Structure formats: C-alpha cells, structure tokens
XYZ file of C-alpha atoms in Angstrom:
696
model
C -16.740 18.495 14.719
C -15.405 21.277 12.405
C -16.670 21.350 8.921
C -14.118 20.208 6.074
C -13.348 23.053 3.699
C -10.768 21.610 1.525
C -8.340 23.080 -1.042
C -9.734 26.224 -2.551
C -8.570 27.999 -5.855
C -9.431 31.457 -6.672
C -10.248 30.677 -10.375
C -13.617 28.835 -10.594
C -12.647 27.209 -13.922
C -9.391 25.955 -12.577
C -11.180 24.613 -9.365
C -13.710 22.793 -11.518
C -10.872 20.803 -13.327
C -9.770 18.840 -10.220
C -11.618 16.864 -7.496
C -10.648 17.631 -3.897
C -8.691 14.229 -3.757
C -6.478 15.568 -6.666
C -6.104 19.091 -5.294
C -4.888 17.723 -1.934
C -2.406 15.412 -3.500
C -0.982 18.175 -5.783
C -1.053 20.708 -2.959
C 0.978 18.180 -0.888
C 3.671 17.832 -3.518
C 3.786 21.592 -3.985
C 3.970 22.406 -0.391
C 6.623 19.590 0.115
C 9.012 21.237 -2.387
C 8.427 24.762 -0.971
C 9.235 23.485 2.540
C 12.385 21.885 1.405
C 13.531 24.712 -0.892
C 11.765 27.959 0.338
C 10.088 28.431 -3.035
C 8.788 26.350 -6.104
C 10.334 27.168 -9.374
C 9.536 26.007 -13.027
C 12.636 24.079 -12.907
C 11.450 22.158 -9.980
C 8.398 20.893 -11.852
C 9.867 18.117 -14.065
C 11.264 16.113 -11.206
C 7.760 16.597 -9.417
C 5.479 15.724 -12.374
C 7.613 12.760 -13.545
C 6.732 10.936 -10.338
C 2.891 11.500 -10.590
C 1.245 8.391 -11.469
C -0.698 10.262 -14.339
C 2.718 10.993 -16.110
C 5.168 8.392 -14.850
C 4.674 5.915 -17.760
C 4.176 8.788 -20.407
C 7.127 11.022 -20.087
C 10.729 11.085 -19.094
C 11.948 14.034 -17.015
C 13.781 15.609 -20.049
C 10.605 15.456 -22.123
C 8.551 17.297 -19.291
C 11.532 19.826 -18.942
C 11.349 20.450 -22.775
C 7.590 21.015 -22.674
C 7.869 23.521 -20.010
C 10.777 25.404 -21.631
C 8.536 25.946 -24.589
C 5.961 27.702 -22.332
C 8.173 29.449 -19.896
C 11.016 31.888 -20.732
C 12.829 31.497 -17.391
C 13.065 28.173 -15.572
C 14.113 29.777 -12.417
C 10.830 31.637 -12.283
C 8.841 31.321 -8.973
C 5.384 30.007 -9.332
C 2.429 29.910 -7.123
C 0.018 27.024 -6.493
C -2.415 28.074 -9.225
C 0.317 28.335 -11.910
C 1.494 24.881 -10.688
C -1.991 23.543 -11.384
C -2.001 25.163 -14.924
C 1.297 23.517 -15.805
C -0.211 20.263 -14.688
C -3.199 20.617 -17.022
C -0.921 21.608 -19.854
C 1.044 18.475 -19.465
C -2.109 16.470 -19.050
C -3.280 17.615 -22.476
C 0.010 16.734 -24.000
C -0.208 13.181 -22.390
C -3.654 12.777 -23.856
C -2.522 13.781 -27.305
C 0.453 11.561 -26.963
C -1.561 8.422 -26.210
C -5.196 8.992 -27.006
C -7.819 6.666 -25.458
C -5.495 4.985 -23.017
C -4.077 7.876 -20.870
C -6.532 7.944 -18.150
C -6.970 4.125 -17.599
C -6.227 2.856 -14.209
C -2.795 1.222 -14.112
C -1.718 -2.202 -13.005
C 1.920 -1.048 -12.926
C 1.434 2.423 -11.117
C -1.954 2.183 -9.866
C -3.491 5.712 -10.313
C -6.397 7.096 -8.453
C -5.669 10.503 -9.857
C -6.850 11.664 -13.114
C -8.307 14.951 -14.529
C -10.858 13.911 -17.087
C -11.821 10.602 -15.272
C -12.293 8.744 -18.525
C -11.971 5.005 -18.114
C -10.571 2.125 -20.316
C -13.461 0.042 -21.374
C -11.306 -2.735 -22.314
C -9.846 -2.852 -18.895
C -13.247 -2.482 -17.277
C -14.323 -5.602 -19.296
C -11.351 -7.461 -18.222
C -11.932 -6.721 -14.484
C -15.590 -7.707 -14.663
C -14.539 -11.021 -16.327
C -12.052 -11.646 -13.503
C -14.801 -10.912 -11.042
C -17.472 -13.149 -12.784
C -14.864 -15.917 -12.942
C -13.517 -15.902 -9.324
C -16.614 -14.924 -7.455
C -19.257 -16.777 -9.370
C -19.817 -19.304 -6.595
C -19.724 -16.814 -3.594
C -22.914 -17.479 -1.510
C -23.720 -13.729 -1.286
C -22.642 -12.366 -4.716
C -23.758 -15.233 -7.007
C -27.168 -13.721 -7.248
C -25.694 -10.628 -8.639
C -23.258 -12.309 -11.009
C -22.338 -12.476 -13.943
C -22.002 -8.792 -14.481
C -22.418 -7.141 -17.731
C -19.223 -5.190 -18.683
C -21.267 -2.992 -21.110
C -23.225 -1.508 -18.341
C -22.422 0.309 -14.964
C -23.382 -2.917 -13.058
C -19.783 -3.148 -11.622
C -19.913 0.340 -10.094
C -23.499 -0.143 -8.715
C -22.554 -3.401 -7.013
C -19.476 -2.113 -5.538
C -21.425 0.702 -3.629
C -22.215 -1.576 -0.788
C -18.558 -2.568 -0.090
C -19.181 -6.324 -0.067
C -17.746 -6.922 -3.599
C -14.352 -5.251 -2.818
C -14.024 -7.141 0.543
C -14.702 -10.442 -1.231
C -12.227 -9.446 -4.055
C -9.519 -8.791 -1.551
C -10.139 -12.266 -0.026
C -9.653 -13.830 -3.415
C -6.346 -11.826 -3.991
C -5.032 -12.737 -0.467
C -7.136 -15.368 1.132
C -7.966 -14.834 4.849
C -7.217 -11.078 4.814
C -10.848 -10.279 5.950
C -12.801 -12.318 8.432
C -16.047 -12.525 6.481
C -18.082 -12.571 9.774
C -17.185 -8.858 9.957
C -18.747 -8.004 6.499
C -22.119 -6.505 6.633
C -24.152 -8.525 4.065
C -27.840 -7.596 4.715
C -29.726 -7.074 1.634
C -30.176 -3.424 2.392
C -27.480 -1.818 4.361
C -28.009 1.408 6.289
C -25.465 4.244 5.674
C -23.350 3.206 8.834
C -23.107 -0.434 7.801
C -22.196 0.495 4.322
C -19.565 2.932 5.574
C -18.216 0.143 7.817
C -17.775 -2.264 4.835
C -15.887 0.471 2.789
C -13.678 1.307 5.834
C -13.021 -2.432 6.292
C -12.093 -2.599 2.482
C -9.732 0.377 2.526
C -7.973 -0.631 5.596
C -7.707 -4.209 4.355
C -6.482 -3.097 0.936
C -3.713 -1.175 2.677
C -2.828 -4.367 4.498
C -2.313 -6.272 1.257
C -0.122 -3.595 -0.199
C -2.637 -1.298 -2.155
C -1.969 2.454 -2.351
C -5.238 4.081 -1.216
C -4.007 7.333 0.114
C -6.158 9.371 -2.331
C -9.483 7.193 -1.853
C -12.019 7.647 0.773
C -15.035 5.761 1.636
C -17.273 8.434 0.096
C -15.695 7.718 -3.163
C -16.555 4.051 -2.965
C -20.090 4.783 -1.766
C -20.728 7.109 -4.659
C -19.186 4.399 -6.905
C -16.741 6.820 -8.763
C -15.598 4.655 -11.681
C -12.008 5.886 -12.231
C -11.165 5.466 -8.398
C -12.936 2.030 -8.167
C -11.142 0.721 -11.182
C -7.877 2.052 -9.848
C -8.414 0.260 -6.666
C -9.642 -2.953 -8.343
C -6.760 -3.023 -10.714
C -4.324 -2.923 -7.719
C -6.153 -5.753 -5.934
C -6.194 -7.938 -9.062
C -2.527 -7.188 -9.759
C -1.606 -8.380 -6.169
C -3.532 -11.677 -6.883
C -1.872 -12.296 -10.204
C 1.670 -11.553 -8.995
C 1.400 -13.433 -5.649
C 3.502 -16.301 -6.774
C 6.436 -14.011 -8.175
C 8.686 -14.290 -5.250
C 11.220 -16.817 -3.959
C 9.109 -17.936 -0.840
C 6.231 -19.034 -3.160
C 8.173 -20.061 -6.126
C 11.731 -21.039 -5.156
C 12.377 -22.275 -8.773
C 12.758 -18.571 -9.655
C 16.371 -18.860 -8.369
C 17.159 -20.483 -11.669
C 16.908 -16.925 -13.237
C 20.153 -15.944 -11.449
C 23.603 -17.155 -11.120
C 25.015 -16.374 -7.693
C 24.218 -15.154 -4.183
C 24.561 -11.457 -5.118
C 22.093 -11.958 -7.952
C 19.665 -13.623 -5.420
C 19.804 -10.643 -3.120
C 18.910 -8.399 -6.051
C 16.021 -10.779 -7.031
C 14.768 -10.548 -3.526
C 14.498 -6.781 -3.756
C 12.713 -6.580 -7.045
C 9.117 -5.778 -7.384
C 6.938 -8.789 -8.710
C 6.325 -7.040 -12.207
C 10.075 -6.730 -12.496
C 10.596 -10.422 -11.566
C 8.074 -11.250 -14.237
C 9.876 -9.358 -16.854
C 13.176 -11.093 -15.753
C 11.321 -14.332 -16.101
C 10.133 -13.411 -19.616
C 13.498 -12.385 -20.810
C 15.058 -15.575 -19.285
C 12.850 -17.820 -21.547
C 13.085 -15.369 -24.611
C 16.877 -15.657 -24.581
C 16.728 -19.372 -24.536
C 14.291 -19.223 -27.510
C 16.664 -17.076 -29.476
C 14.660 -13.922 -29.371
C 17.292 -11.165 -29.761
C 15.375 -8.169 -28.190
C 15.044 -7.258 -24.553
C 11.604 -6.839 -23.207
C 11.596 -3.899 -20.816
C 7.952 -3.110 -20.446
C 4.400 -4.556 -20.896
C 3.458 -2.034 -23.625
C 5.554 -1.022 -26.601
C 7.972 -3.914 -26.445
C 5.139 -6.563 -26.791
C 2.813 -4.686 -29.240
C 4.001 -6.683 -32.253
C 3.227 -9.933 -30.614
C 6.639 -11.487 -31.470
C 7.868 -11.855 -28.022
C 4.641 -13.623 -27.089
C 4.839 -15.974 -30.005
C 8.438 -16.968 -28.957
C 7.542 -17.295 -25.244
C 4.681 -19.622 -25.914
C 6.519 -21.619 -28.474
C 9.236 -22.267 -25.815
C 6.754 -22.925 -22.910
C 4.266 -24.980 -24.646
C 5.785 -26.377 -28.070
C 3.033 -28.886 -28.065
C 0.548 -26.352 -28.909
C 2.726 -24.159 -31.142
C 3.649 -23.827 -34.795
C 5.460 -21.462 -36.971
C 2.507 -19.713 -38.200
C 2.421 -16.876 -35.471
C 6.077 -16.015 -36.360
C 5.496 -16.238 -40.059
C 2.583 -13.862 -40.380
C 3.378 -10.096 -41.035
C 0.061 -8.711 -39.639
C 0.367 -7.901 -35.885
C -3.440 -8.256 -35.147
C -3.276 -11.806 -36.871
C -0.349 -12.692 -34.799
C -2.046 -11.369 -31.642
C -4.993 -13.643 -32.393
C -2.841 -16.723 -32.782
C -0.938 -15.893 -29.614
C -4.270 -15.759 -27.610
C -5.609 -18.830 -29.229
C -2.244 -20.517 -28.239
C -2.581 -19.330 -24.652
C -6.282 -20.469 -24.329
C -4.873 -23.984 -24.741
C -2.961 -23.420 -21.546
C -6.197 -22.475 -19.892
C -5.066 -18.939 -19.602
C -8.095 -16.622 -18.922
C -8.770 -13.889 -21.652
C -7.552 -10.715 -19.917
C -7.110 -8.879 -23.276
C -8.096 -8.750 -26.908
C -5.795 -8.684 -29.952
C -6.437 -5.032 -30.077
C -5.096 -4.667 -26.535
C -1.790 -6.323 -27.611
C -1.506 -4.250 -30.698
C -2.360 -1.045 -28.782
C 0.165 -1.941 -25.951
C -2.195 -1.860 -22.903
C 0.349 -2.160 -20.038
C -2.272 -3.213 -17.476
C -3.780 -6.051 -19.479
C -0.527 -7.314 -20.994
C 0.901 -7.553 -17.416
C -2.168 -9.606 -16.498
C -1.700 -11.831 -19.547
C 1.898 -12.642 -18.948
C 1.143 -13.185 -15.169
C -1.396 -15.703 -16.224
C 1.128 -17.535 -18.429
C 3.489 -17.640 -15.549
C 0.954 -19.062 -13.229
C 0.024 -21.830 -15.802
C 3.512 -22.775 -17.025
C 6.604 -21.056 -15.616
C 8.984 -23.439 -17.493
C 11.488 -23.457 -14.540
C 13.253 -26.506 -13.586
C 13.518 -27.975 -9.925
C 17.230 -27.719 -9.209
C 17.479 -28.976 -5.706
C 20.763 -27.459 -4.943
C 19.648 -24.007 -6.090
C 16.399 -24.387 -4.348
C 17.926 -25.138 -0.974
C 20.112 -21.992 -1.604
C 16.962 -19.884 -2.219
C 15.382 -21.286 1.106
C 18.452 -20.316 2.903
C 18.120 -16.726 1.728
C 14.402 -16.365 3.023
C 13.844 -15.181 6.520
C 12.457 -17.037 9.406
C 8.667 -16.740 10.043
C 8.937 -13.855 12.827
C 11.359 -11.736 10.771
C 9.223 -12.080 7.679
C 6.086 -10.964 9.498
C 7.799 -7.980 11.017
C 9.286 -7.112 7.494
C 5.832 -7.369 6.127
C 4.242 -5.177 8.944
C 6.860 -2.407 8.575
C 6.660 -2.557 4.760
C 2.995 -2.113 4.599
C 3.078 0.571 7.222
C 5.690 2.602 5.319
C 3.603 2.343 2.027
C 0.474 3.541 3.909
C 2.243 6.714 4.741
C 1.839 8.041 1.112
C 5.621 8.695 0.632
C 6.970 8.947 -2.943
C 8.945 5.665 -2.982
C 7.119 2.368 -2.875
C 8.842 -0.314 -0.884
C 8.814 -3.828 -2.126
C 11.385 -5.372 0.409
C 12.284 -3.412 3.525
C 15.816 -4.937 3.882
C 16.827 -4.174 0.458
C 14.936 -0.851 -0.303
C 16.049 1.188 2.781
C 19.699 0.466 2.617
C 20.506 3.734 0.847
C 18.700 5.668 3.638
C 16.311 7.759 1.320
C 13.137 5.810 2.139
C 13.835 6.181 5.900
C 14.392 9.888 5.365
C 11.183 10.243 3.602
C 9.317 8.381 6.525
C 11.156 10.574 9.058
C 10.177 13.813 7.185
C 6.515 12.467 7.229
C 6.223 11.486 10.886
C 8.555 14.193 12.238
C 8.139 17.217 9.919
C 11.339 19.416 9.214
C 13.675 16.886 11.034
C 15.379 16.101 7.697
C 18.080 18.225 6.224
C 17.394 17.465 2.537
C 20.299 19.500 1.312
C 22.719 16.924 2.909
C 20.624 14.077 1.521
C 21.337 12.016 -1.727
C 18.429 10.866 -3.915
C 18.569 7.598 -5.557
C 20.083 6.237 -7.874
C 23.111 6.546 -5.545
C 26.336 5.187 -7.247
C 28.713 6.282 -4.630
C 28.638 4.072 -1.456
C 29.593 6.934 0.890
C 26.621 8.868 -0.234
C 24.400 5.982 1.138
C 26.278 6.081 4.371
C 25.692 9.818 4.782
C 22.036 9.344 4.259
C 21.804 6.560 6.865
C 23.944 8.544 9.374
C 21.362 11.409 9.147
C 18.731 8.704 9.803
C 20.565 7.622 12.987
C 21.112 11.249 14.034
C 17.466 12.064 13.685
C 16.563 8.818 15.537
C 18.918 9.996 18.475
C 17.199 13.355 18.475
C 13.740 11.716 18.788
C 15.286 9.686 21.677
C 15.291 6.371 20.087
C 17.663 4.011 21.874
C 20.513 3.402 19.319
C 23.492 2.252 21.390
C 26.784 1.992 19.107
C 24.624 2.186 15.890
C 25.871 3.948 12.858
C 24.538 4.589 9.337
C 26.795 1.891 7.762
C 24.982 -0.813 9.817
C 21.751 0.150 7.798
C 23.785 0.099 4.531
C 24.995 -3.268 5.257
C 21.442 -4.447 5.768
C 21.808 -5.535 9.463
C 18.244 -6.982 9.802
C 18.127 -7.000 13.543
C 19.025 -3.362 13.737
C 16.708 -2.329 10.971
C 13.713 -4.064 12.506
C 14.513 -2.565 15.924
C 14.841 0.871 14.405
C 11.522 0.545 12.472
C 9.761 -0.565 15.464
C 10.807 2.468 17.487
C 9.798 4.674 14.499
C 6.333 3.119 14.216
C 5.875 3.422 18.064
C 7.013 7.055 18.094
C 4.560 7.795 15.288
C 1.590 6.291 17.263
C 2.501 7.962 20.451
C 2.844 11.329 18.561
C -0.649 10.913 17.043
C -2.050 10.216 20.438
C -0.151 13.290 21.877
C -1.241 15.555 19.122
C -4.886 14.470 19.496
C -4.812 15.147 23.126
C -2.993 18.411 22.552
C -5.849 19.313 20.004
C -8.677 18.421 22.317
C -7.127 20.294 25.196
C -6.194 23.286 23.271
C -2.709 23.348 24.654
C 0.630 21.360 24.338
C -0.211 17.868 25.812
C 2.134 15.762 27.940
C 3.877 12.717 26.562
C 1.902 9.628 26.046
C 3.544 6.563 27.630
C 3.044 2.854 27.056
C 1.490 2.771 30.516
C -1.065 5.438 29.704
C -2.143 3.154 26.797
C -2.304 0.118 28.957
C -4.398 1.908 31.644
C -6.735 3.487 29.099
C -7.609 0.019 27.604
C -8.104 -1.574 31.096
C -10.169 1.331 32.328
C -12.358 1.232 29.092
C -13.128 -2.361 29.390
C -13.819 -2.093 33.180
C -16.343 0.775 32.424
C -18.189 -1.362 30.105
C -18.913 -3.780 32.829
C -16.521 -6.424 31.505
C -14.040 -8.350 33.607
C -10.961 -8.884 31.351
C -7.887 -6.946 32.168
C -4.319 -7.167 30.750
C -1.274 -7.119 32.991
C 1.005 -5.975 30.277
C 1.359 -6.034 26.498
C 3.094 -9.386 26.789
C 0.183 -10.951 29.046
C -0.287 -14.462 27.793
C -3.861 -14.386 28.630
C -4.332 -11.932 25.618
C -3.823 -14.945 23.295
C -7.440 -15.938 23.429
C -8.598 -12.661 22.032
C -11.339 -11.993 24.472
C -9.774 -8.851 25.977
C -9.550 -7.023 22.603
C -13.101 -8.191 21.623
C -14.262 -6.609 24.929
C -12.191 -3.430 24.247
C -13.555 -3.132 20.644
C -17.050 -3.569 22.120
C -16.524 -0.988 24.805
C -15.420 1.747 22.294
C -18.234 0.910 19.897
C -20.901 -1.615 21.197
C -22.443 -2.541 17.807
C -19.165 -3.493 16.200
C -18.809 -6.860 17.714
C -21.065 -9.756 17.035
C -20.709 -11.849 20.101
C -22.555 -14.840 18.467
C -19.606 -15.549 16.467
C -16.899 -15.148 19.062
C -15.401 -18.388 20.486
C -14.069 -19.004 24.018
C -10.510 -19.184 22.519
C -9.623 -22.314 24.399
C -8.209 -24.229 21.460
C -5.619 -22.971 18.808
C -8.341 -22.946 16.195
C -10.516 -20.912 18.380
C -7.722 -18.564 19.090
C -7.138 -18.127 15.464
C -10.831 -17.541 14.740
C -10.998 -14.778 17.442
C -7.660 -13.200 16.336
C -8.860 -13.133 12.681
C -12.003 -11.614 13.727
C -10.324 -8.849 16.026
C -8.248 -7.651 13.098
C -11.222 -7.260 10.804
C -13.427 -5.756 13.331
C -10.596 -3.037 14.261
C -10.205 -2.336 10.566
C -14.038 -2.104 10.162
C -14.046 0.490 12.784
C -11.366 2.594 11.173
C -7.961 1.228 12.680
C -5.158 1.185 10.164
C -3.321 -1.991 11.416
C -0.891 -4.446 9.627
C -0.498 -7.339 12.031
C -1.436 -10.898 11.402
C -3.526 -13.118 13.601
C -0.256 -14.970 14.802
C 0.876 -11.792 16.438
C -2.157 -11.916 18.736
C -2.024 -15.598 19.350
C 1.691 -15.534 20.131
C 1.098 -12.216 22.074
C 3.967 -10.219 20.205
C 4.487 -7.346 22.634
C 5.184 -4.850 19.927
C 2.177 -5.509 17.779
C -0.138 -5.828 20.757
C 0.897 -2.330 21.855
C 0.199 -0.826 18.303
C -3.022 -2.611 18.226
C -4.201 -1.192 21.416
C -2.878 2.282 20.627
C -4.717 2.213 17.297
C -7.991 1.302 18.944
C -7.383 4.078 21.568
C -6.623 6.582 18.870
C -9.948 5.795 17.102
C -11.900 6.078 20.212
C -10.475 9.397 21.325
C -11.482 10.921 18.037
C -15.179 10.244 18.707
C -17.333 12.973 20.346
C -17.261 12.921 24.206
C -20.798 11.964 24.635
C -20.443 8.973 22.239
C -17.011 7.683 23.733
C -18.256 7.928 27.274
C -21.648 6.199 26.889
C -22.014 2.942 28.557
C -22.514 0.352 25.995
C -25.235 -2.211 26.209
C -23.967 -5.798 26.911
C -24.892 -7.188 23.524
C -26.106 -4.612 21.046
C -24.739 -5.873 17.996
C -26.357 -4.118 14.868
C -28.969 -1.691 15.733
C -30.330 0.310 12.767
C -29.796 3.723 14.174
C -26.213 4.262 15.007
C -23.983 7.384 15.434
C -22.164 8.292 12.168
C -18.489 8.719 12.329
C -15.986 10.044 9.747
C -13.768 7.192 8.988
C -12.838 7.551 5.383
C -9.694 8.593 3.561
C -11.172 12.213 3.212
C -11.684 12.395 7.086
C -13.439 15.441 8.422
C -11.795 15.410 11.736
C -9.799 18.391 12.855
C -6.629 16.308 12.337
C -6.709 17.112 8.627
C -6.323 14.085 6.600
C -4.637 10.664 6.888
C -5.422 9.901 10.554
C -5.686 6.106 9.774
C -2.432 6.116 7.811
C -0.374 6.638 10.897
C 0.802 9.867 9.470
C 1.422 13.082 11.571
C 0.392 16.522 10.108
C 1.175 18.689 13.212
C 4.719 19.408 14.119
C 6.135 16.593 16.258
C 8.044 17.199 19.396
C 10.555 15.007 21.193
C 9.235 11.982 23.093
C 10.922 10.274 25.849
C 10.555 6.436 25.560
C 9.016 4.544 28.391
C 10.947 1.775 30.072
C 9.470 -0.760 27.628
C 11.196 0.828 24.614
C 13.582 -1.860 23.253
C 17.331 -0.943 23.260
C 18.856 -1.204 20.010
C 22.462 -2.080 20.432
C 25.030 -3.271 17.826
C 26.413 -6.253 19.542
C 28.802 -7.041 16.659
C 30.860 -3.845 16.945
C 30.705 -2.282 20.408
C 33.461 0.210 19.697
C 31.646 1.573 16.742
C 30.662 5.318 16.988
C 28.382 7.356 14.839
C 29.885 9.310 12.163
C 30.294 9.548 8.285
C 32.436 6.895 6.910
C-alpha cells in the first residue's frame, strides 16, 4: 500500500496553520474553480469563501469582496493555491475580530469541522456534556463513566473508544446501529477501536451528518473541535427529529394552501422551527420577524412573547417589563424550566446570541409544547402530501447518499431540492468529472423557470451520454417533480457510481484500463466468495427471496473478513422478527467493516433488488481494496474477535491509492462510459410518449 503524502505547501509557516483535513478541503475548492474556469482569480474568492462553514454565518459575499478589495488592487489577478490560503487566513482573522470567543465553535446550523485555531466554545461543550449525561445515564455500558465533568477533557477521552458516539447516534435516531456490532470490551485493541469509529462515521452519514472532513484517526485521537462538530450534528438531528409533517402533521397549521405545504415539505428542520416560532410570535403581537437563532433573539424579548403564548399559566409581565437583557434571559429560562425544558444554555448564551445553543433551546420548547391545534381536515390533507413507505425509503436513501458525496449543496428533500437541476449537476460533476458544462448552467436562486429547464435538460443529456435508460424523458419532467422519474434517474446514477468505483479499482490494480463491471460480475463474485469460504448459501439473483433471512449476507461478510461476524448473535431468520434482527445486524456489520450504505433493514427483508445490488457491490468494493494475501485467505469457520488482526485503512483519511473518499461513493479518477447490463431499469415517461428532449 502506498504511503499517504497529503497536501504540501512550500511555506512551512503556512503549512503549520492548517491540518491535512483542512488543506484537502481548501485544495478541493481551489481545484474545482480552476477546473471550471481555467484559472482562479481574486474575484472568484468571495463566492467560494461565503460557502465555507467557517464564514457562512459571519459574512455576506459583498463583505468578503470589500475585504479583498482592500488587500488587492486587481480583482482579476490570478492567484495560486498558497495565495488562496493566505487570503483565507486574512479573512479568518477578520472573522475572529468580528466575533471574539465564538467564531470557532462547532455549529448546529452549519456543522463545521474545519477551523484554523481549533478553539472550542466551552459553553457548547458543557451543553453537550449535559445532554450526554442526561440521555445516556442509564446505558448499561456507559453509566459507570457518567456523569462527565464538563470542566475537564473527560468527554474527549471517553469518545476515543467510539462507544459513546455510537450510543449517541442511537439516541438521536433509535435503531440506527445494532448494538451487537459495537465492540464494548473494557480494553479495546487498535483494530476494535478503529471498527467502532468506522461504524460511527458510516452510521453518522446514514442519519444525515456531514462527515467528509473527519476520519477515524481524528476520533481515536479525540481531537476536540472535530468531535464537538460531530456531536453537535448528532444532537441537532435528535432535537429536530419531529420538525416534519410525517412526525408532526399539526405543522400544516403553519400554512394556508397546498402550494405552501409543498414549500414546507422542502424546508430544512431549522427553517421549519423558525416558521413555527414566528407563527406564534405573530399571534402574540410581536412585531419583529425572527430570521436567525443569534442576533434576533439576543434581547430575550422574542422568547418572553413565545413562552407567554405557549405557557400562559407560568408567565407574567415581568420578563417583558424589565430593561436588562440578562435579567430577562434569567426569567425566560426559569419560565422554560417549568415546562421541563433542559438547560441547553445560560443567560449569557442568550445575550451573546449563541446560534447552536439557542437553536437547541427553541427545539426543546417545541418538543414540550408546540401549541399547534389538531385540525383534522388540515391533518388529513398533510397525510395526503406524504409519500408511501417505499417512495419515502428510496427518497431517504438517495438524499443521504447525495449528502455523503460532499457537494456544496445540502439536500433536505430530494423531490423539492433537485427540481432546479443544480444539485444533480453537482452530483454528476462529482461522479463523472468534466461531464458538466458549467458555462451553460444557472446557479440558484433561479427566478426564470426556463433556466431550471435548461439545467435539467443538461442533466438528462449527460445521463444519456452515460448510457442511462431515459426513454422520452426531458428536463421539464424533473422540474415538474415527477417522483417516479426522479427516483429512477437517481437509482441509475447511484448504480453507475458504484460500478465506476469497482471499474476504477480494477483498473488501478491491473495497471491498465479495466473492462466494464456488470451486475452479473458482482453476483458471481459474491457467490464465489461465499463458496470459497466453505459456506453453502448462494443467491440466484438480486431479487432472490431467500435473501430475506439475511444468512447469505452474513456469510459473505464473514467470508471477506472472518472476525467481523459474531455468529452467536445470528438468528436462523425464520420469523419476521428474526429476519429483522439479522437485517439490522448486517447493516451495522457492513458499516463497521467500512461500507458506506444507506439502506434500511426493510430493504433486505423485502429483498429490494436495487438496494441488494448496492449492498453487495459495497461489500465487494471494500474486499477488493484489501491486500491480496488478506482477501484470498481462507477464513476460519467461527473466528469472531481474535486479538491479532490485520489492520486496514478505513477512515475518512484513507491511505488507499484511490485517494480519499472511497467510502463516500465518490469518484476521483476520470469516469468512462458504462453500458448498463440487462437488469438496468428502463426509465420511460408514460405520461407523455411524444415528448422529446430539448430546451423548453
């Protein structure tokens, strides 16, 4: 295995200001612009920097431009990567000066894992520790380590074995990780610790966290700013879990008609929370509009009005009468405590406008008393707007997969967020580099409808170039939100990505251009692997109903890495409950191994052909990356957890020759055309057979 060099900078001081994670992220941004435009100028920087999580809440694009204009005479001046880094540091110092003490805190709203000075917000750390102490106090494994002291580094020390983060993910989204797959010995060897962190990172992606810039080594070392960034995302997902129409159909009270409901479906949870807050504030007679969880709530007035409306039995005029913001904040928190809202913040955090902790506070209020009425007519309308189970599962899978790729745009709802074509172009550019003509693309916000159609026409055109089956499909079908066509397109895109990864891997290992990988190749590989291991299971196809008991996949996982399956916890898969236990275990074991997968247990139990193919291909991809002597060894029948195990590089900073996000289903080598096998689903627009592709 070749050694990992990383991004090198000629100036030692400049190199010392960044971690490799940060350098790779910034180099990626720099190269992306240079690839699209041929060069990078000072004038390109504002639009790049304003999207970076370190600056997104601190500056507007015009402010960044003004800062740069003060330092550079010519905005058309071409700059190299080192000048790009120096401009970043200059802006970083301005950000710190603008908001001392809070700039580098990890963010609930835009979870950052990239800072320069790596300072942490002690108030946030204390809040996360309180959350962990509260929700995991009775956990059989962790209770002997809890409660943690927020004034020490106990949180970071406890997180080093990976168990805490896995348990926290299960608190946020119950059932995500099968706890039978977590290594919970008192003393873990390096392999077992690495497995826990690999399971954690792949599971975090599977609930919607952005972990592109975090590797297992970061977690093993307990790097505070990265750990807090990840923990803040996990807690955010837990606190905002009910802010959607499926979980809380009463939210339909916030809108007036069907068009507004569609808009509500596409909003990220924190925007729904703001909408809910303003809905009640308007009823309470509060004249201002709250647009953020920072400056707009610093004086505490909005909180006083909100709580007086939601819980008048605990309220009084005192909080509104006082002129001192700190005193008002104290009264607000005392009022909230009467509603059993946990203390996520202090009066100081309110007055200083901590966005992370204020968001947590408002989410807590929503959970305990949302103040929405049960209008049966409106609620039945909301239920009509939600998708059937299968469509919802596929939308979830594709959404999480897209977000795992590390593109600039975060997708909250596939059917709403991709209709302007921009997200799909970003994904296509990621999985098939240089396929997108960015000069013909329009970036959001897009006001002119025909621009959206142009974007989507280019999406369809590229799909056809990649040999996707797109019969009578035009860009306008995506703009109109045709769910059937959107899901079919995304499935072909995901499948293409997986097959290209396998092809590129084979090309790399053989030192020459490899032949196309087909579905049949994947099927045959899996059957041969299981057979070589001395097992008897085989699958006839990716729709083989015998796969529903999970035994084949457990035998396949055991064949590629004997120690990863603990056969003592495997069931025979004869009952529905046993099938679910096996399916849940399969997903966690695959993630623990290093597979980045987004399916749910139901997909295995129901033998969803598409997801079964991706699961098998992901296991194959991991296996083929292992050294030949390791992958060809004949595994013992039941060697579950030996102490001495071959180490593998499975973290976000992978040292494999594929350079980078191999577990994010991202492609780094130039992709070539692929001819779909016979099992590729044909996408046909049945509603308009005469429609041809073209710009509307």
